[in-house]
Each structure stands twice: as structure tokens, then as C-alpha cells.
PDB file of C-alpha atoms in Angstrom:
ATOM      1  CA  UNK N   1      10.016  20.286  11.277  1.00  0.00           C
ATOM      2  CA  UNK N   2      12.447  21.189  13.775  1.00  0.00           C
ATOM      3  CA  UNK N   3      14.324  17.181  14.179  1.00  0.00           C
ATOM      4  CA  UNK N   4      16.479  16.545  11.025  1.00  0.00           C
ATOM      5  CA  UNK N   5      15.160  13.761   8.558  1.00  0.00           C
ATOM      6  CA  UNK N   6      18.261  10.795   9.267  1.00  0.00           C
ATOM      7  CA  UNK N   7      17.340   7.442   6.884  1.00  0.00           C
ATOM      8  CA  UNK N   8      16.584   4.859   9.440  1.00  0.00           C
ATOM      9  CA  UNK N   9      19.355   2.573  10.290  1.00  0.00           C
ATOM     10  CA  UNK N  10      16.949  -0.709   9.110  1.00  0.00           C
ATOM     11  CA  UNK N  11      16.005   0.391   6.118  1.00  0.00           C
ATOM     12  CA  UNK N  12      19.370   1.811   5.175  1.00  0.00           C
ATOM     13  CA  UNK N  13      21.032  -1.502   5.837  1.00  0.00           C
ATOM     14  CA  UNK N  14      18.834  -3.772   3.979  1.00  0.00           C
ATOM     15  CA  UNK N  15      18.683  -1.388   0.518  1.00  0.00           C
ATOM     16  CA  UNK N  16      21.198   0.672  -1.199  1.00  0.00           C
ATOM     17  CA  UNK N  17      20.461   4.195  -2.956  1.00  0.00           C
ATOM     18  CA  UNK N  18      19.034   4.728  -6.527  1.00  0.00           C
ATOM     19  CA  UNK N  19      18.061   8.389  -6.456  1.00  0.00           C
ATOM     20  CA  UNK N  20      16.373  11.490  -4.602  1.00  0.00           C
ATOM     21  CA  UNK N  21      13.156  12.601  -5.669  1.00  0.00           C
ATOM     22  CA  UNK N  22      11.960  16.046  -4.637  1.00  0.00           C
ATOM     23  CA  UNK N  23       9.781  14.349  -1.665  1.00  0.00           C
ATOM     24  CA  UNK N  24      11.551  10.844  -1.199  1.00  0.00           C
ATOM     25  CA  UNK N  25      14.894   8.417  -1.439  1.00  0.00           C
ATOM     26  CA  UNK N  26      14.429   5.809  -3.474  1.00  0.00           C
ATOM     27  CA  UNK N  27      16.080   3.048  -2.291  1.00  0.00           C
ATOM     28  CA  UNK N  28      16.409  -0.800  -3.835  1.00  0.00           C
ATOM     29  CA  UNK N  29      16.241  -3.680  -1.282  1.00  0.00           C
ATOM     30  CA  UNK N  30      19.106  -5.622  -1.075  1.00  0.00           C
ATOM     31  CA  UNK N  31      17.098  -8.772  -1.764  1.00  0.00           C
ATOM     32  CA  UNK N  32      17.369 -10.303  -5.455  1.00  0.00           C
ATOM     33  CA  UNK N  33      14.307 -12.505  -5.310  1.00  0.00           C
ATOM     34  CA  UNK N  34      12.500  -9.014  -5.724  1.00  0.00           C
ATOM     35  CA  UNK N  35      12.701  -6.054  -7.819  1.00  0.00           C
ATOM     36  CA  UNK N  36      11.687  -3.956  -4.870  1.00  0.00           C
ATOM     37  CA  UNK N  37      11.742  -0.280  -4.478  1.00  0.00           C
ATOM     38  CA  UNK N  38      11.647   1.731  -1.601  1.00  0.00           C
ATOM     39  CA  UNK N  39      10.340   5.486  -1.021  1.00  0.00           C
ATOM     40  CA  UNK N  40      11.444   7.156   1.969  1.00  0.00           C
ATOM     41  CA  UNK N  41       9.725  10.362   2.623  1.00  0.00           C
ATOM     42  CA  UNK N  42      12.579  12.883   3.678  1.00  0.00           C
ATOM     43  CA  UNK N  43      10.369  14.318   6.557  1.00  0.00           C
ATOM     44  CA  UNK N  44      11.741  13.799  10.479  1.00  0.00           C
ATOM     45  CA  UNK N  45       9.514  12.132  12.816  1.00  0.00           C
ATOM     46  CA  UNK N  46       6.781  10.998  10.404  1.00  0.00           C
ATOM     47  CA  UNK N  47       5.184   7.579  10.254  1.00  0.00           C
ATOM     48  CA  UNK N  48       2.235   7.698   8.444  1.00  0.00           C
ATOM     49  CA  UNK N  49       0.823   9.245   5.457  1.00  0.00           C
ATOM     50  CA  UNK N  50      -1.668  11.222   6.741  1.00  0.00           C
ATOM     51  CA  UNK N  51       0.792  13.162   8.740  1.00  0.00           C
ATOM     52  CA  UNK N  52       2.420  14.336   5.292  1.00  0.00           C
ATOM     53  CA  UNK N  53       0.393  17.935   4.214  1.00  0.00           C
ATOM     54  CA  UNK N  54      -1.573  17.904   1.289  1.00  0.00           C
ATOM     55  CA  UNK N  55       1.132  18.916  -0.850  1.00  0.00           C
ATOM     56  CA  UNK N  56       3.586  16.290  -0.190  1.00  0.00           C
ATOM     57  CA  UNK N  57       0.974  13.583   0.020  1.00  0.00           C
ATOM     58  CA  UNK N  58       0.559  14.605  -3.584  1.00  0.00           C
ATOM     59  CA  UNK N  59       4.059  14.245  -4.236  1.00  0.00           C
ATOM     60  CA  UNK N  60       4.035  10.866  -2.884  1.00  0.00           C
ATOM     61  CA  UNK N  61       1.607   9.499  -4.970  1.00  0.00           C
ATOM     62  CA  UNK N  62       3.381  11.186  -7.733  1.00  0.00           C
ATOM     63  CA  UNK N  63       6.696   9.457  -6.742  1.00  0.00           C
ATOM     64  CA  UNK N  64       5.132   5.830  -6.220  1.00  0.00           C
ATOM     65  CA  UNK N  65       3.429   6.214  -9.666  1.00  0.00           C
ATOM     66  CA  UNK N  66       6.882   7.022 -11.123  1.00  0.00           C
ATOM     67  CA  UNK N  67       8.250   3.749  -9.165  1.00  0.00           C
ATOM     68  CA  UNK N  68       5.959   1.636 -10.090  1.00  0.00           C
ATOM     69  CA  UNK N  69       6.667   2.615 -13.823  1.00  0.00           C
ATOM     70  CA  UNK N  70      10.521   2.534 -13.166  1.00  0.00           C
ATOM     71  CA  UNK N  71      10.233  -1.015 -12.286  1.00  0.00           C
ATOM     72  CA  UNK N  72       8.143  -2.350 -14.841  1.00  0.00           C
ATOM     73  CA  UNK N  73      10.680  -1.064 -17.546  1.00  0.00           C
ATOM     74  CA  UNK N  74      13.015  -3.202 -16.576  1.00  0.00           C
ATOM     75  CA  UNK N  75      11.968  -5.696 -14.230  1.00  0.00           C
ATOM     76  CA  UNK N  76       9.652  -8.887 -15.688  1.00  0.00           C
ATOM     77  CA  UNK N  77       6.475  -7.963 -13.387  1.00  0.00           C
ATOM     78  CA  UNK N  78       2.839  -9.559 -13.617  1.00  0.00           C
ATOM     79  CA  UNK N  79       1.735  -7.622 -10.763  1.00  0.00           C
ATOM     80  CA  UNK N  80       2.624  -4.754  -8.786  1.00  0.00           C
ATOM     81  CA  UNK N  81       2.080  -4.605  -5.140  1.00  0.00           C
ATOM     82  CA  UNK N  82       2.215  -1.436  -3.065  1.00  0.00           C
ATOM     83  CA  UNK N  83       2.631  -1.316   0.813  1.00  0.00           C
ATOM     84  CA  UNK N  84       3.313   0.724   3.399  1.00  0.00           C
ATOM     85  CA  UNK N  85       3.113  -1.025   7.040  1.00  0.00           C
ATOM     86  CA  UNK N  86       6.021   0.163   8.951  1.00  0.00           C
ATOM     87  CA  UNK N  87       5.004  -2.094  12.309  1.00  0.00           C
ATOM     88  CA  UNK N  88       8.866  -2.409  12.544  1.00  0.00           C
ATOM     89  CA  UNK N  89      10.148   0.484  11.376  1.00  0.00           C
ATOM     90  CA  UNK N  90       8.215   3.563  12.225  1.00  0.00           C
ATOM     91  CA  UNK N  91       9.783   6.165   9.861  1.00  0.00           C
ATOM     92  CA  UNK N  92       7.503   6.019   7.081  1.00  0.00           C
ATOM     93  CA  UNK N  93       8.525   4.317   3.695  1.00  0.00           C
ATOM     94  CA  UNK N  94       6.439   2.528   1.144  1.00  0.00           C
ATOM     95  CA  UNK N  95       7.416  -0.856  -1.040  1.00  0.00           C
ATOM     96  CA  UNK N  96       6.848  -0.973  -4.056  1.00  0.00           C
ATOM     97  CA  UNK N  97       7.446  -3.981  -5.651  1.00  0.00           C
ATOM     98  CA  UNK N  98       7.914  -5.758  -8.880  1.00  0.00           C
ATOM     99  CA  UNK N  99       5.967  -9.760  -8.542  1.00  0.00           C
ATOM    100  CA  UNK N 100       6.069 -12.381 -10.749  1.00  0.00           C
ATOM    101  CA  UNK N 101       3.925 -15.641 -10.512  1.00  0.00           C
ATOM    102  CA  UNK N 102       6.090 -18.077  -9.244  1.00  0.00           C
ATOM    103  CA  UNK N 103       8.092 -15.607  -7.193  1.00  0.00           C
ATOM    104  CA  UNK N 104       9.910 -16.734  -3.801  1.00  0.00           C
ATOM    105  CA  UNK N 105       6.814 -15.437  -2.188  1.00  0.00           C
ATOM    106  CA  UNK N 106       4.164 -15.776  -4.662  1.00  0.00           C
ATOM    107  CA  UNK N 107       0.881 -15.498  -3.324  1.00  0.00           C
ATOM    108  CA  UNK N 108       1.536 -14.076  -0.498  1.00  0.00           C
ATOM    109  CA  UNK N 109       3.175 -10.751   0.449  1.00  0.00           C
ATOM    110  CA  UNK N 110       6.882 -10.157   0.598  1.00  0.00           C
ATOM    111  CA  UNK N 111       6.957  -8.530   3.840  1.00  0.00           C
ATOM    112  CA  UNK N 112       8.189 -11.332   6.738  1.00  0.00           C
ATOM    113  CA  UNK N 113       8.677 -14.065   3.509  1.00  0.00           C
ATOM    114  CA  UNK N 114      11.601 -15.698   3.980  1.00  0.00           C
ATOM    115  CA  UNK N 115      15.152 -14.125   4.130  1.00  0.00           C
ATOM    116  CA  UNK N 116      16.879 -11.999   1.766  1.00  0.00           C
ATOM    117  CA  UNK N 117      18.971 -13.013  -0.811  1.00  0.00           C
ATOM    118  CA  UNK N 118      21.624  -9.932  -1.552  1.00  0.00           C
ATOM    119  CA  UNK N 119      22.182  -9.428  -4.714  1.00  0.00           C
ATOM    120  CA  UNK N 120      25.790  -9.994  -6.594  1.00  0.00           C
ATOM    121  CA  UNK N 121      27.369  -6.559  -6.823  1.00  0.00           C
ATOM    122  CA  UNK N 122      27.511  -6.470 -10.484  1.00  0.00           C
ATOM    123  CA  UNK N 123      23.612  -7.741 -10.946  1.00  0.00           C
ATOM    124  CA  UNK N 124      22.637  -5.030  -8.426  1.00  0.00           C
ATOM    125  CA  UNK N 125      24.645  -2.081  -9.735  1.00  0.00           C
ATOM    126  CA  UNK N 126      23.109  -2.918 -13.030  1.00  0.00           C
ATOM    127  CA  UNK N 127      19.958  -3.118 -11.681  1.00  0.00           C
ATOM    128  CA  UNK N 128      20.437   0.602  -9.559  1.00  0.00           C
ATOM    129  CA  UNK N 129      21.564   2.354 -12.517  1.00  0.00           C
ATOM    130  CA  UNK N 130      19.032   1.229 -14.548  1.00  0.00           C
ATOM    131  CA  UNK N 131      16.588   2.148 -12.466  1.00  0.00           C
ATOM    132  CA  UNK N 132      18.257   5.328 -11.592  1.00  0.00           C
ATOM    133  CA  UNK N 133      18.011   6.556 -15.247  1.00  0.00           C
ATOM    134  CA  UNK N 134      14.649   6.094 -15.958  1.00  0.00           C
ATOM    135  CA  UNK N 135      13.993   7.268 -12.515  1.00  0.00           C
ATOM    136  CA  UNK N 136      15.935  10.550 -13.870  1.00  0.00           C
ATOM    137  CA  UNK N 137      14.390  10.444 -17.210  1.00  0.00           C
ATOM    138  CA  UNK N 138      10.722  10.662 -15.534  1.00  0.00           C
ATOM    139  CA  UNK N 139      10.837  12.832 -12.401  1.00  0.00           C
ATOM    140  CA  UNK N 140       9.790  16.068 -12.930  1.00  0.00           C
TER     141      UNK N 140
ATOM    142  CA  UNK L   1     -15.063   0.942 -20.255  1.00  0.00           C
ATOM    143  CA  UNK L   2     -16.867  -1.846 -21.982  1.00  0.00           C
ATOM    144  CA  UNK L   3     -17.282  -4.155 -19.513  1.00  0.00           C
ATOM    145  CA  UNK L   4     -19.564  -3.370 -16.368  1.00  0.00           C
ATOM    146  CA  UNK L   5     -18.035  -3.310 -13.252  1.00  0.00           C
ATOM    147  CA  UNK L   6     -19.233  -6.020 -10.900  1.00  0.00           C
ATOM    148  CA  UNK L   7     -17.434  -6.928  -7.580  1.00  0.00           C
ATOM    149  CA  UNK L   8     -15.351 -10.023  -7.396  1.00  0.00           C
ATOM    150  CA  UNK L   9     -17.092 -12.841  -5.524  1.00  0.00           C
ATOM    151  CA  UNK L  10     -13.964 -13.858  -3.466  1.00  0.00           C
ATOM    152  CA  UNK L  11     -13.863  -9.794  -1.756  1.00  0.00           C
ATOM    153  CA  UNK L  12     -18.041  -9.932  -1.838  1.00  0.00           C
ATOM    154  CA  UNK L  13     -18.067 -12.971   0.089  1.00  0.00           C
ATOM    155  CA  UNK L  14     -15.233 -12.190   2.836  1.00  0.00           C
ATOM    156  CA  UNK L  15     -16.410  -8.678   3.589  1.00  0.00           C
ATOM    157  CA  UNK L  16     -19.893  -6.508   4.362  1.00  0.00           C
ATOM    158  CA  UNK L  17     -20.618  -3.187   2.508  1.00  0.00           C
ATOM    159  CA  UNK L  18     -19.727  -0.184   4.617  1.00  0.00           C
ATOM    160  CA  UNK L  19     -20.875   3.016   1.423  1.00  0.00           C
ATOM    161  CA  UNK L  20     -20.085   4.178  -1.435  1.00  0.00           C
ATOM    162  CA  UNK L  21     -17.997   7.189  -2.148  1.00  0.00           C
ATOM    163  CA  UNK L  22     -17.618   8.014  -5.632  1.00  0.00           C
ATOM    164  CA  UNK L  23     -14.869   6.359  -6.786  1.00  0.00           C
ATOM    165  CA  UNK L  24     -14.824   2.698  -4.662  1.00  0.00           C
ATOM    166  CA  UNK L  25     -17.086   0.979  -2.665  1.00  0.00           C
ATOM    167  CA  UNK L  26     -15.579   0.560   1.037  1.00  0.00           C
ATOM    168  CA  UNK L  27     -16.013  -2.499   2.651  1.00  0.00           C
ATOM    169  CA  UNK L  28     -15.570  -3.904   6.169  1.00  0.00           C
ATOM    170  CA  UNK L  29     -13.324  -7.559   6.281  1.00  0.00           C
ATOM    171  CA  UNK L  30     -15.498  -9.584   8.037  1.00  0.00           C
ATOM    172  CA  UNK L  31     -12.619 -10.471  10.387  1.00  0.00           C
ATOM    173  CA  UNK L  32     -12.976  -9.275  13.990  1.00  0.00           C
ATOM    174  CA  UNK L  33      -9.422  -9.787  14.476  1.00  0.00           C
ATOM    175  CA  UNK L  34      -8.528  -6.663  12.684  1.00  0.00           C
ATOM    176  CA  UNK L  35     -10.430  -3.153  11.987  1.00  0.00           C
ATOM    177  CA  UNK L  36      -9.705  -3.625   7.963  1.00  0.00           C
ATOM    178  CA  UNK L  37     -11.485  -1.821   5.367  1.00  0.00           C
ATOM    179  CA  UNK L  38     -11.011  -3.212   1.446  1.00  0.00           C
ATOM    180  CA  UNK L  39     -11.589  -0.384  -1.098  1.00  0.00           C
ATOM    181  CA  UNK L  40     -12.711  -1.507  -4.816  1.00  0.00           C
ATOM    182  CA  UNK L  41     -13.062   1.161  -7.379  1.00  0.00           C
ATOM    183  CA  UNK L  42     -16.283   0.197  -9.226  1.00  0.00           C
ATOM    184  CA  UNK L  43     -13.543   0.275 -12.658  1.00  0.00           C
ATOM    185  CA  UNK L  44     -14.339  -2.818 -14.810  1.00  0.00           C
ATOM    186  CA  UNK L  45     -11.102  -5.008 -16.253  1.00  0.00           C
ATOM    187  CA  UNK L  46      -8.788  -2.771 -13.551  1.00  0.00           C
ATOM    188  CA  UNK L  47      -5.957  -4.452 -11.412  1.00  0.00           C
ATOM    189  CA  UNK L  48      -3.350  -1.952 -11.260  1.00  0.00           C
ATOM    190  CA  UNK L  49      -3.512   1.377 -10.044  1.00  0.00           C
ATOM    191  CA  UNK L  50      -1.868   3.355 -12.770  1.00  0.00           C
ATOM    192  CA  UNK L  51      -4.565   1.780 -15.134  1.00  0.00           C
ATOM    193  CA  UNK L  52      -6.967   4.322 -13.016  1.00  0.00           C
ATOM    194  CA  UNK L  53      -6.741   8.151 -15.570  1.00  0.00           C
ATOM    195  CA  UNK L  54      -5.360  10.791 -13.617  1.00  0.00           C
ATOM    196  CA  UNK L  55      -8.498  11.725 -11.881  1.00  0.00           C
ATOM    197  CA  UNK L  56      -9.415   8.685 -10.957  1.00  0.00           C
ATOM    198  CA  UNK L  57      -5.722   7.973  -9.444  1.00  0.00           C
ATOM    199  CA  UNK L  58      -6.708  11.185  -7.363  1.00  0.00           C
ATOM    200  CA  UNK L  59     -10.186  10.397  -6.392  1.00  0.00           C
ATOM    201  CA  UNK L  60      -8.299   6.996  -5.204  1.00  0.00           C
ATOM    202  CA  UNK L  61      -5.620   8.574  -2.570  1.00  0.00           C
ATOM    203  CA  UNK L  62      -8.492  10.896  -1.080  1.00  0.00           C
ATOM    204  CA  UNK L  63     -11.137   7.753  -0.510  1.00  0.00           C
ATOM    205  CA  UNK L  64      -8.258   6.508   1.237  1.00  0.00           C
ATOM    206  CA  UNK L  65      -7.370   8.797   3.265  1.00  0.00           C
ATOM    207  CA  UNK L  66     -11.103   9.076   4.086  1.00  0.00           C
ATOM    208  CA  UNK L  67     -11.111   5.265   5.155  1.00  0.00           C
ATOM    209  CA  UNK L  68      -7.430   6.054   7.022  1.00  0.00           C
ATOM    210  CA  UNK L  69      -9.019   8.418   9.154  1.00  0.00           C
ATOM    211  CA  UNK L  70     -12.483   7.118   9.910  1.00  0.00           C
ATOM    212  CA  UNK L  71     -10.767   3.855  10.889  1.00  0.00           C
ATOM    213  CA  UNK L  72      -8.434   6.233  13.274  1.00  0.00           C
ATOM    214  CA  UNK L  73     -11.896   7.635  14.577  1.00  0.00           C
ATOM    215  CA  UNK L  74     -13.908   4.664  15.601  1.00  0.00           C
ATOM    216  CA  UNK L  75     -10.746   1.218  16.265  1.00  0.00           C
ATOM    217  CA  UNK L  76      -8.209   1.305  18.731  1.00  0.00           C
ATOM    218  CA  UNK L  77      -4.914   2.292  16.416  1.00  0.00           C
ATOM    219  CA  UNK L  78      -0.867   1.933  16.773  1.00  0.00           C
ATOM    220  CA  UNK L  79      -0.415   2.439  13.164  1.00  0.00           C
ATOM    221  CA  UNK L  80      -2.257   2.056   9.758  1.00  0.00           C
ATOM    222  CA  UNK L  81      -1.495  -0.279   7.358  1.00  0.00           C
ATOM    223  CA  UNK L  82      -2.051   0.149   3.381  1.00  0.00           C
ATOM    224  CA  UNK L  83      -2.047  -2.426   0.797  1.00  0.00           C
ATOM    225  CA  UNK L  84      -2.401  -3.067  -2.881  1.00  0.00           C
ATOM    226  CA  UNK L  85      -1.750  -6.173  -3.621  1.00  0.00           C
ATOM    227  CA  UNK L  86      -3.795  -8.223  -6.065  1.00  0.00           C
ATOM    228  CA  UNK L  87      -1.628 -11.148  -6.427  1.00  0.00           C
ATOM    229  CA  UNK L  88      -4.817 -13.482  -5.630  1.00  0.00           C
ATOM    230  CA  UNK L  89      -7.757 -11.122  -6.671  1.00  0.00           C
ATOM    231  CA  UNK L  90      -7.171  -9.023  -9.654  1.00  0.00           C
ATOM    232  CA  UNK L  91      -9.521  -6.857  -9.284  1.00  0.00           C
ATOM    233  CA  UNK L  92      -7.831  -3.733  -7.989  1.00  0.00           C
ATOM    234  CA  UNK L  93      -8.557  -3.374  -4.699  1.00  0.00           C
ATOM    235  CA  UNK L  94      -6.565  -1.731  -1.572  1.00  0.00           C
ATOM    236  CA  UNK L  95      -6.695  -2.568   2.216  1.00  0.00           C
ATOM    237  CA  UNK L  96      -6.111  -0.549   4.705  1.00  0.00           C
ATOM    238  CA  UNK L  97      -5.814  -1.507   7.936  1.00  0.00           C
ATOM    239  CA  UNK L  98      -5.929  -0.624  11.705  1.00  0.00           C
ATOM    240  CA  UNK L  99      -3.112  -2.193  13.440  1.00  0.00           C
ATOM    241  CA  UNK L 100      -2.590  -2.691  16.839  1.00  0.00           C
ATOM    242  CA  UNK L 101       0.629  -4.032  19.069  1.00  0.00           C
ATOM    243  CA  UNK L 102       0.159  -7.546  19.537  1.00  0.00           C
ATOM    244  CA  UNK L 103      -2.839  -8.345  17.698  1.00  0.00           C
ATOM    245  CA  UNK L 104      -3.086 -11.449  15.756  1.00  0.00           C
ATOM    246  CA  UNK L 105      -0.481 -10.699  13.198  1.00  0.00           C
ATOM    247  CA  UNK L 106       1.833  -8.439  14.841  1.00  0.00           C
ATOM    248  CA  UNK L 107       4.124  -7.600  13.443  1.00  0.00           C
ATOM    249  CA  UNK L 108       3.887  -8.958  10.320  1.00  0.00           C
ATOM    250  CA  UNK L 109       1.084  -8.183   7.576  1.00  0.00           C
ATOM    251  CA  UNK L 110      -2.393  -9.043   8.103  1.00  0.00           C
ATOM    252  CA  UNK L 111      -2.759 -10.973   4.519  1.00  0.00           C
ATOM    253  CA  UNK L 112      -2.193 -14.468   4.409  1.00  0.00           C
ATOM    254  CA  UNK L 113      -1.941 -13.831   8.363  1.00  0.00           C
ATOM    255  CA  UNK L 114      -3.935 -16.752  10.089  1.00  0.00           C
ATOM    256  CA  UNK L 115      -8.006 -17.646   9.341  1.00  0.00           C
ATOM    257  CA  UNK L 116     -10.161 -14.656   9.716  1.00  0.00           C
ATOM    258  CA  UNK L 117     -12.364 -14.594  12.640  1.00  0.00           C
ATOM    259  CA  UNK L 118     -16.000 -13.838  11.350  1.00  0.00           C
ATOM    260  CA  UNK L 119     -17.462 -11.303  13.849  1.00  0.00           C
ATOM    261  CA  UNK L 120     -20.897 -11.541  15.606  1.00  0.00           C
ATOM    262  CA  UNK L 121     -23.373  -9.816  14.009  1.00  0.00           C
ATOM    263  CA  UNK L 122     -24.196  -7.466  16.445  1.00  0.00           C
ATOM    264  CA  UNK L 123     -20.774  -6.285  16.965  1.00  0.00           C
ATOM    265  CA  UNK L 124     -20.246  -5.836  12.879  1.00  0.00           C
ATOM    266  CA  UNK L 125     -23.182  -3.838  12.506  1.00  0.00           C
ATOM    267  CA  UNK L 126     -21.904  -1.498  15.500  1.00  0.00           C
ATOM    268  CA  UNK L 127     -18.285  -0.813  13.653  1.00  0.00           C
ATOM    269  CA  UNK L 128     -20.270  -0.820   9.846  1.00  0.00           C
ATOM    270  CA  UNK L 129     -22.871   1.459  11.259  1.00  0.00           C
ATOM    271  CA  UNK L 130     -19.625   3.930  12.553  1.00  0.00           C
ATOM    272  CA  UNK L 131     -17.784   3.767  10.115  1.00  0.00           C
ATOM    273  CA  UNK L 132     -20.399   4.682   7.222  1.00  0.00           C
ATOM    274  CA  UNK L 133     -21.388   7.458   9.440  1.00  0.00           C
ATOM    275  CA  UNK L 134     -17.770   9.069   9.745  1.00  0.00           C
ATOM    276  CA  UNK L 135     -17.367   8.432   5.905  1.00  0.00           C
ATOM    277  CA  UNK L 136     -20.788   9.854   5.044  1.00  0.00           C
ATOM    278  CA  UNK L 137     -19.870  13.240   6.856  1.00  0.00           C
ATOM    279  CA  UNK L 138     -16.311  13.007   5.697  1.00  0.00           C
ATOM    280  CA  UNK L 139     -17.182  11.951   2.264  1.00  0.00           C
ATOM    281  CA  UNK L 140     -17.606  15.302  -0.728  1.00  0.00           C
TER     282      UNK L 140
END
């Protein structure tokens, strides 16, 4: 890759950091209706998965797996759901997120439901760290 | 597994078989407004993806990155869209979907997106027809 990776300006302003993986940023979305993860592939000037090599698809997998186990530790969850669309933002990231029947959302996707609810600082940093750790405890 | 796998009637009866690779059967969304293929790995009492063993988790990302790129191949494409949702349907089952600008959902996702517009036959058979050829010589 010859263009640095920079986080996207979108995605950094609606989440805040939890921890690096070896392939992506794991970011939590600033919205407390959903324990929502993001994974942000640090590769420049990639948008979809396919453009990752073979190894680092791999590793994504790998990372969403970890995710998705991350936030059913400590978030109530009766389903996960997985997505990566990027129709707004191009620089690839996948959602991983914790539902709940009954959620703000619930059927339907999260993605265009609604508008965000930002956490309370206290709830959130709570919610990073304890996500970070088990993040930290997993990851190989 | 105990239980024998059998397709849930709500994804039998709002898509047409495409093949069968040799972990999911792909299937074509009978919805002309979108190039959409639905994935179901033929796993009995499955709805989340880390329930799939290690292999099978594998065997999973490949088949769709098979469907990825034989939907690249044979629909107009701006950028793919993957899904695992399950929220309605629990049978595990992921989506992934040709988008283009300013088709019927854009830019939003295509589930819970509208009615879906049944296609004529003809025309289904053409894209079914494609598509199982590109994932038959893809396919190992």
C-alpha cells in the first residue's frame, strides 16, 4: 500500500476506541441503544473484503469472531447481527452488533434506524474497558 | 447434529435455488430490484455463526466470497453488501448483496427496504442460470 491507512472522519466521530487488533480498530458506536462494535481494517484505500489478501481476510474473520464473543460477555444479546455495507462510508468496516428483542430497532437492522443516542460518559467508559479487556484477554 | 437440516419455509418461499456448494445452499432473492444471493448452511438447530466448528466457520467465509465474486461477474456493482442477521429467521443464513447507486434502497440496507419485486421468469432463470455457472467453475 503506498496511501497511509487514516480512520475515516464518519466513523471516527460516531464511535470511540476500544483496542487494536493485529488487522483492525475496534471501535464502539457512540449509540447506547446498541452494544455495537466496529472493525476497521487498518489497510488504505480498501472498501471491500475481497480486496483484503487471503491472509488478512483470515484475520478478519478471526477478529469478528473475537467481537462477537467480546460482546456477548457483557452485553444481554439474543442475537448477533454482522454487517458490512459501507454505501456511505467507503473505507471498509464491519458492525457487529449485540440485539435484543425489543431493541430500538428490533426487527429490523440498525443501520439508517433512528438516531443515536450517545452514551453517558461513565456508562460508556465502563462499557469500553470492559470490552477492551476481554478483547485483550482473547486476541492472540 | 440430531436434527436434519431442512430449509426454513419463510427463505424457501422468497428465493429460487441457485447450487449447492458444500457447506450452504446459495439462493437467488426473488427480488429483481436487487442482485441478492441468501446463503444457508444445510446445519440443523444453527443461528449464529460461531455455532458453525472451526471448519465449518472456514468453509463459510470462502462460499462467500465465491457468491461475492460471481455476483461481481454477472450484476452491475458499486459495492457489495454482507449480512447476517437472523433477527426474523433463525436459521443462520447470510445475504450478500450487489448494490448499486440509486437503486431502490440506496443508501440504506436492502432488508426491511420496501416490497420485493418478484422478477419475470425469464429474466430469473437468465441471472440463476449465470450465476450457478460462475459458482460451479468457481466452486472446489
Amino acid at each position: 500500500m503506498s496511501a497511509e491507512f487514516a480512520l475515516d472522519p464518519r466513523l471516527a466521530g460516531d464511535s470511540v476506541p476500544v483496542i487494536e487488533l493485529p488487522l483492525c480498530s475496534v471501535r464502539l458506536m457512540d449509540d447506547a441503544r446498541f452494544a455495537w462494535l466496529l472493525l476497521v481494517p487498518r489497510r488504505a484505500s480498501t472498501s471491500e473484503i475481497h480486496e483484503l489478501d487471503g491472509i488478512e481476510r483470515e484475520r478478519l474473520w478471526r477478529e469478528i469472531g473475537l467481537a462477537g464473543e467480546a460482546l456477548r460477555a457483557v452485553a444481554p444479546c439474543d442475537k448477533l447481527n454482522l454487517g458490512a455495507l459501507g454505501n456511505i462510508v467507503r473505507q471498509l468496516h464491519v458492525h457487529v452488533v449485540a440485539r435484543r428483542e425489543g431493541d430500538a430497532a428490533w426487527p429490523g437492522p440498525v443501520w439508517g434506524s433512528g438516531v443515536a443516542e450517545p452514551y453517558a460518559v461513565q456508562a460508556r467508559e465502563r462499557l469500553v474497558t470492559a470490552l477492551h479487556d476481554r478483547l485483550a484477554a482473547a486476541a492472540d
